[in-house]
Amino acid sequence: MKSWMTMLLLISCASLHAQTPASPIAARHEVALTVQRGDCASPGTGDDWKVVKSAWRADGSLEVTLWDSETQTYSVIDDSASVDASVPGALRLFYRTRQSTLPPDAPVFFCEDWVKLTFVIRGLSRAPYQVTVESTQVVRQAGIDG
């Protein structure tokens, strides 16, 4: 009985897989995130830090630039980008942040530093896109032995 159910499950999964095309995100799109800190990360003057800038590069990739800030307890995680291009004409870019707590006896510094985030997305067709950038926070991490 168990092997019959396993076979039925495998056939069902195989037919479902045959009807569902491979994810276009995983198959075609690659995203890289560069985080610049310090003097290189300054957004300039005015309201530049509020603007998401984008430009097509000569190699056909799309570059998206924006600014965030880091504090003693909030930081951007390097190389943590992902992209969702499942909706035609829309890109959702994600980067991860880390919120940490200070020990009770730690000195507290009230300072904020700019970070410049540059996403480079490869594998897109050149077209107009509505770009949304979202930060996600790591809540907990755990290792699993397998």
PDB file of C-alpha atoms in Angstrom:
ATOM      1  CA  MET A   1       0.000   0.000   0.000  1.00  0.00           C
ATOM      2  CA  LYS A   2       2.761   2.425   0.927  1.00  0.00           C
ATOM      3  CA  SER A   3       4.667   1.924  -2.357  1.00  0.00           C
ATOM      4  CA  TRP A   4       1.441   2.362  -4.366  1.00  0.00           C
ATOM      5  CA  MET A   5       0.767   5.710  -2.629  1.00  0.00           C
ATOM      6  CA  THR A   6       4.361   6.778  -3.152  1.00  0.00           C
ATOM      7  CA  MET A   7       4.114   5.956  -6.865  1.00  0.00           C
ATOM      8  CA  LEU A   8       0.837   7.890  -7.156  1.00  0.00           C
ATOM      9  CA  LEU A   9       2.426  10.869  -5.422  1.00  0.00           C
ATOM     10  CA  LEU A  10       5.431  10.769  -7.764  1.00  0.00           C
ATOM     11  CA  ILE A  11       3.192  10.597 -10.853  1.00  0.00           C
ATOM     12  CA  SER A  12       1.054  13.481  -9.560  1.00  0.00           C
ATOM     13  CA  CYS A  13       4.118  15.587  -8.835  1.00  0.00           C
ATOM     14  CA  ALA A  14       5.654  14.755 -12.214  1.00  0.00           C
ATOM     15  CA  SER A  15       2.507  15.734 -14.124  1.00  0.00           C
ATOM     16  CA  LEU A  16       2.171  18.918 -12.090  1.00  0.00           C
ATOM     17  CA  HIS A  17       5.822  19.749 -12.769  1.00  0.00           C
ATOM     18  CA  ALA A  18       5.322  19.139 -16.490  1.00  0.00           C
ATOM     19  CA  GLN A  19       2.429  21.620 -16.561  1.00  0.00           C
ATOM     20  CA  THR A  20       4.195  24.286 -14.500  1.00  0.00           C
ATOM     21  CA  PRO A  21       7.035  26.078 -16.283  1.00  0.00           C
ATOM     22  CA  ALA A  22      10.243  26.645 -14.392  1.00  0.00           C
ATOM     23  CA  SER A  23      10.292  29.840 -12.382  1.00  0.00           C
ATOM     24  CA  PRO A  24      11.325  32.711 -14.664  1.00  0.00           C
ATOM     25  CA  ILE A  25      12.928  34.417 -11.685  1.00  0.00           C
ATOM     26  CA  ALA A  26      15.265  31.581 -10.840  1.00  0.00           C
ATOM     27  CA  ALA A  27      15.976  30.707 -14.451  1.00  0.00           C
ATOM     28  CA  ARG A  28      16.665  34.094 -15.985  1.00  0.00           C
ATOM     29  CA  HIS A  29      17.300  36.797 -13.396  1.00  0.00           C
ATOM     30  CA  GLU A  30      20.404  37.283 -11.342  1.00  0.00           C
ATOM     31  CA  VAL A  31      20.776  40.079  -8.797  1.00  0.00           C
ATOM     32  CA  ALA A  32      23.844  41.365  -6.979  1.00  0.00           C
ATOM     33  CA  LEU A  33      23.952  43.929  -4.177  1.00  0.00           C
ATOM     34  CA  THR A  34      26.891  46.191  -3.405  1.00  0.00           C
ATOM     35  CA  VAL A  35      26.810  48.116  -0.120  1.00  0.00           C
ATOM     36  CA  GLN A  36      29.085  51.157   0.189  1.00  0.00           C
ATOM     37  CA  ARG A  37      29.720  52.681   3.582  1.00  0.00           C
ATOM     38  CA  GLY A  38      31.560  55.736   4.826  1.00  0.00           C
ATOM     39  CA  ASP A  39      32.393  58.808   2.744  1.00  0.00           C
ATOM     40  CA  CYS A  40      31.624  57.014  -0.547  1.00  0.00           C
ATOM     41  CA  ALA A  41      28.026  56.461   0.515  1.00  0.00           C
ATOM     42  CA  SER A  42      26.892  60.067   0.894  1.00  0.00           C
ATOM     43  CA  PRO A  43      23.743  60.767  -1.119  1.00  0.00           C
ATOM     44  CA  GLY A  44      24.854  64.292  -1.934  1.00  0.00           C
ATOM     45  CA  THR A  45      22.700  67.319  -1.322  1.00  0.00           C
ATOM     46  CA  GLY A  46      18.991  67.913  -1.093  1.00  0.00           C
ATOM     47  CA  ASP A  47      16.560  65.045  -1.232  1.00  0.00           C
ATOM     48  CA  ASP A  48      18.776  62.637  -3.225  1.00  0.00           C
ATOM     49  CA  TRP A  49      18.554  60.103  -0.399  1.00  0.00           C
ATOM     50  CA  LYS A  50      14.787  59.778  -0.954  1.00  0.00           C
ATOM     51  CA  VAL A  51      15.113  58.880  -4.636  1.00  0.00           C
ATOM     52  CA  VAL A  52      15.528  55.438  -6.176  1.00  0.00           C
ATOM     53  CA  LYS A  53      17.729  55.858  -9.253  1.00  0.00           C
ATOM     54  CA  SER A  54      17.877  53.372 -12.095  1.00  0.00           C
ATOM     55  CA  ALA A  55      19.793  53.107 -15.354  1.00  0.00           C
ATOM     56  CA  TRP A  56      20.373  50.505 -18.045  1.00  0.00           C
ATOM     57  CA  ARG A  57      24.058  49.603 -18.332  1.00  0.00           C
ATOM     58  CA  ALA A  58      25.985  48.903 -21.542  1.00  0.00           C
ATOM     59  CA  ASP A  59      26.027  45.145 -20.795  1.00  0.00           C
ATOM     60  CA  GLY A  60      22.191  45.067 -20.728  1.00  0.00           C
ATOM     61  CA  SER A  61      21.838  44.829 -16.960  1.00  0.00           C
ATOM     62  CA  LEU A  62      19.740  47.214 -14.884  1.00  0.00           C
ATOM     63  CA  GLU A  63      21.383  49.178 -12.068  1.00  0.00           C
ATOM     64  CA  VAL A  64      19.191  50.443  -9.227  1.00  0.00           C
ATOM     65  CA  THR A  65      20.683  52.747  -6.580  1.00  0.00           C
ATOM     66  CA  LEU A  66      19.234  54.008  -3.308  1.00  0.00           C
ATOM     67  CA  TRP A  67      20.356  55.001   0.176  1.00  0.00           C
ATOM     68  CA  ASP A  68      19.623  53.701   3.636  1.00  0.00           C
ATOM     69  CA  SER A  69      21.269  54.382   6.959  1.00  0.00           C
ATOM     70  CA  GLU A  70      22.909  52.296   9.640  1.00  0.00           C
ATOM     71  CA  THR A  71      23.034  52.853  13.367  1.00  0.00           C
ATOM     72  CA  GLN A  72      24.606  51.093  16.290  1.00  0.00           C
ATOM     73  CA  THR A  73      21.715  48.623  16.339  1.00  0.00           C
ATOM     74  CA  TYR A  74      20.529  48.554  12.701  1.00  0.00           C
ATOM     75  CA  SER A  75      22.648  47.423   9.749  1.00  0.00           C
ATOM     76  CA  VAL A  76      22.336  46.242   6.157  1.00  0.00           C
ATOM     77  CA  ILE A  77      23.534  42.693   5.469  1.00  0.00           C
ATOM     78  CA  ASP A  78      26.005  42.606   2.563  1.00  0.00           C
ATOM     79  CA  ASP A  79      25.183  40.417  -0.470  1.00  0.00           C
ATOM     80  CA  SER A  80      21.617  39.831   0.696  1.00  0.00           C
ATOM     81  CA  ALA A  81      19.679  40.790  -2.436  1.00  0.00           C
ATOM     82  CA  SER A  82      16.826  38.983  -4.100  1.00  0.00           C
ATOM     83  CA  VAL A  83      14.440  39.953  -6.887  1.00  0.00           C
ATOM     84  CA  ASP A  84      10.825  39.131  -7.667  1.00  0.00           C
ATOM     85  CA  ALA A  85       9.998  39.763 -11.331  1.00  0.00           C
ATOM     86  CA  SER A  86       6.922  37.528 -11.468  1.00  0.00           C
ATOM     87  CA  VAL A  87       4.573  40.411 -12.311  1.00  0.00           C
ATOM     88  CA  PRO A  88       5.114  41.770 -15.842  1.00  0.00           C
ATOM     89  CA  GLY A  89       6.433  45.336 -15.775  1.00  0.00           C
ATOM     90  CA  ALA A  90       7.211  45.262 -12.054  1.00  0.00           C
ATOM     91  CA  LEU A  91      10.367  44.489 -10.091  1.00  0.00           C
ATOM     92  CA  ARG A  92      10.477  43.963  -6.343  1.00  0.00           C
ATOM     93  CA  LEU A  93      13.987  44.127  -4.936  1.00  0.00           C
ATOM     94  CA  PHE A  94      14.700  42.943  -1.413  1.00  0.00           C
ATOM     95  CA  TYR A  95      17.672  43.365   0.881  1.00  0.00           C
ATOM     96  CA  ARG A  96      18.093  42.090   4.410  1.00  0.00           C
ATOM     97  CA  THR A  97      18.780  44.112   7.525  1.00  0.00           C
ATOM     98  CA  ARG A  98      19.832  43.100  10.996  1.00  0.00           C
ATOM     99  CA  GLN A  99      18.420  44.591  14.174  1.00  0.00           C
ATOM    100  CA  SER A 100      20.576  43.960  17.217  1.00  0.00           C
ATOM    101  CA  THR A 101      20.242  44.777  20.881  1.00  0.00           C
ATOM    102  CA  LEU A 102      22.940  46.263  23.030  1.00  0.00           C
ATOM    103  CA  PRO A 103      24.102  44.749  26.287  1.00  0.00           C
ATOM    104  CA  PRO A 104      22.789  46.737  29.268  1.00  0.00           C
ATOM    105  CA  ASP A 105      26.257  48.116  30.112  1.00  0.00           C
ATOM    106  CA  ALA A 106      27.253  49.044  26.522  1.00  0.00           C
ATOM    107  CA  PRO A 107      27.844  52.698  25.686  1.00  0.00           C
ATOM    108  CA  VAL A 108      25.150  54.141  23.456  1.00  0.00           C
ATOM    109  CA  PHE A 109      26.153  56.270  20.474  1.00  0.00           C
ATOM    110  CA  PHE A 110      23.465  58.266  18.740  1.00  0.00           C
ATOM    111  CA  CYS A 111      24.942  58.376  15.284  1.00  0.00           C
ATOM    112  CA  GLU A 112      23.672  57.399  11.882  1.00  0.00           C
ATOM    113  CA  ASP A 113      25.794  56.643   8.807  1.00  0.00           C
ATOM    114  CA  TRP A 114      24.672  56.532   5.194  1.00  0.00           C
ATOM    115  CA  VAL A 115      24.935  53.356   3.164  1.00  0.00           C
ATOM    116  CA  LYS A 116      24.609  53.334  -0.612  1.00  0.00           C
ATOM    117  CA  LEU A 117      22.879  50.250  -2.007  1.00  0.00           C
ATOM    118  CA  THR A 118      23.498  49.344  -5.642  1.00  0.00           C
ATOM    119  CA  PHE A 119      21.536  46.464  -7.144  1.00  0.00           C
ATOM    120  CA  VAL A 120      22.586  45.044 -10.517  1.00  0.00           C
ATOM    121  CA  ILE A 121      19.963  42.823 -12.158  1.00  0.00           C
ATOM    122  CA  ARG A 122      20.955  40.667 -15.128  1.00  0.00           C
ATOM    123  CA  GLY A 123      18.675  38.733 -17.454  1.00  0.00           C
ATOM    124  CA  LEU A 124      15.884  41.285 -17.804  1.00  0.00           C
ATOM    125  CA  SER A 125      14.470  42.314 -21.133  1.00  0.00           C
ATOM    126  CA  ARG A 126      14.877  46.020 -21.687  1.00  0.00           C
ATOM    127  CA  ALA A 127      11.436  47.481 -20.959  1.00  0.00           C
ATOM    128  CA  PRO A 128       9.832  49.977 -18.601  1.00  0.00           C
ATOM    129  CA  TYR A 129       9.531  48.638 -15.037  1.00  0.00           C
ATOM    130  CA  GLN A 130       7.940  49.850 -11.833  1.00  0.00           C
ATOM    131  CA  VAL A 131      10.671  49.237  -9.222  1.00  0.00           C
ATOM    132  CA  THR A 132       9.912  48.676  -5.546  1.00  0.00           C
ATOM    133  CA  VAL A 133      12.716  48.191  -3.017  1.00  0.00           C
ATOM    134  CA  GLU A 134      11.979  46.593   0.345  1.00  0.00           C
ATOM    135  CA  SER A 135      14.123  45.796   3.339  1.00  0.00           C
ATOM    136  CA  THR A 136      13.460  42.639   5.288  1.00  0.00           C
ATOM    137  CA  GLN A 137      14.657  41.925   8.774  1.00  0.00           C
ATOM    138  CA  VAL A 138      16.277  38.735   9.943  1.00  0.00           C
ATOM    139  CA  VAL A 139      14.261  37.587  12.937  1.00  0.00           C
ATOM    140  CA  ARG A 140      16.113  34.398  13.875  1.00  0.00           C
ATOM    141  CA  GLN A 141      18.569  32.070  12.218  1.00  0.00           C
ATOM    142  CA  ALA A 142      19.302  28.453  12.989  1.00  0.00           C
ATOM    143  CA  GLY A 143      21.464  25.707  11.579  1.00  0.00           C
ATOM    144  CA  ILE A 144      19.901  22.339  10.810  1.00  0.00           C
ATOM    145  CA  ASP A 145      21.914  19.142  10.692  1.00  0.00           C
ATOM    146  CA  GLY A 146      20.978  16.901   7.803  1.00  0.00           C
TER     147      GLY A 146
END
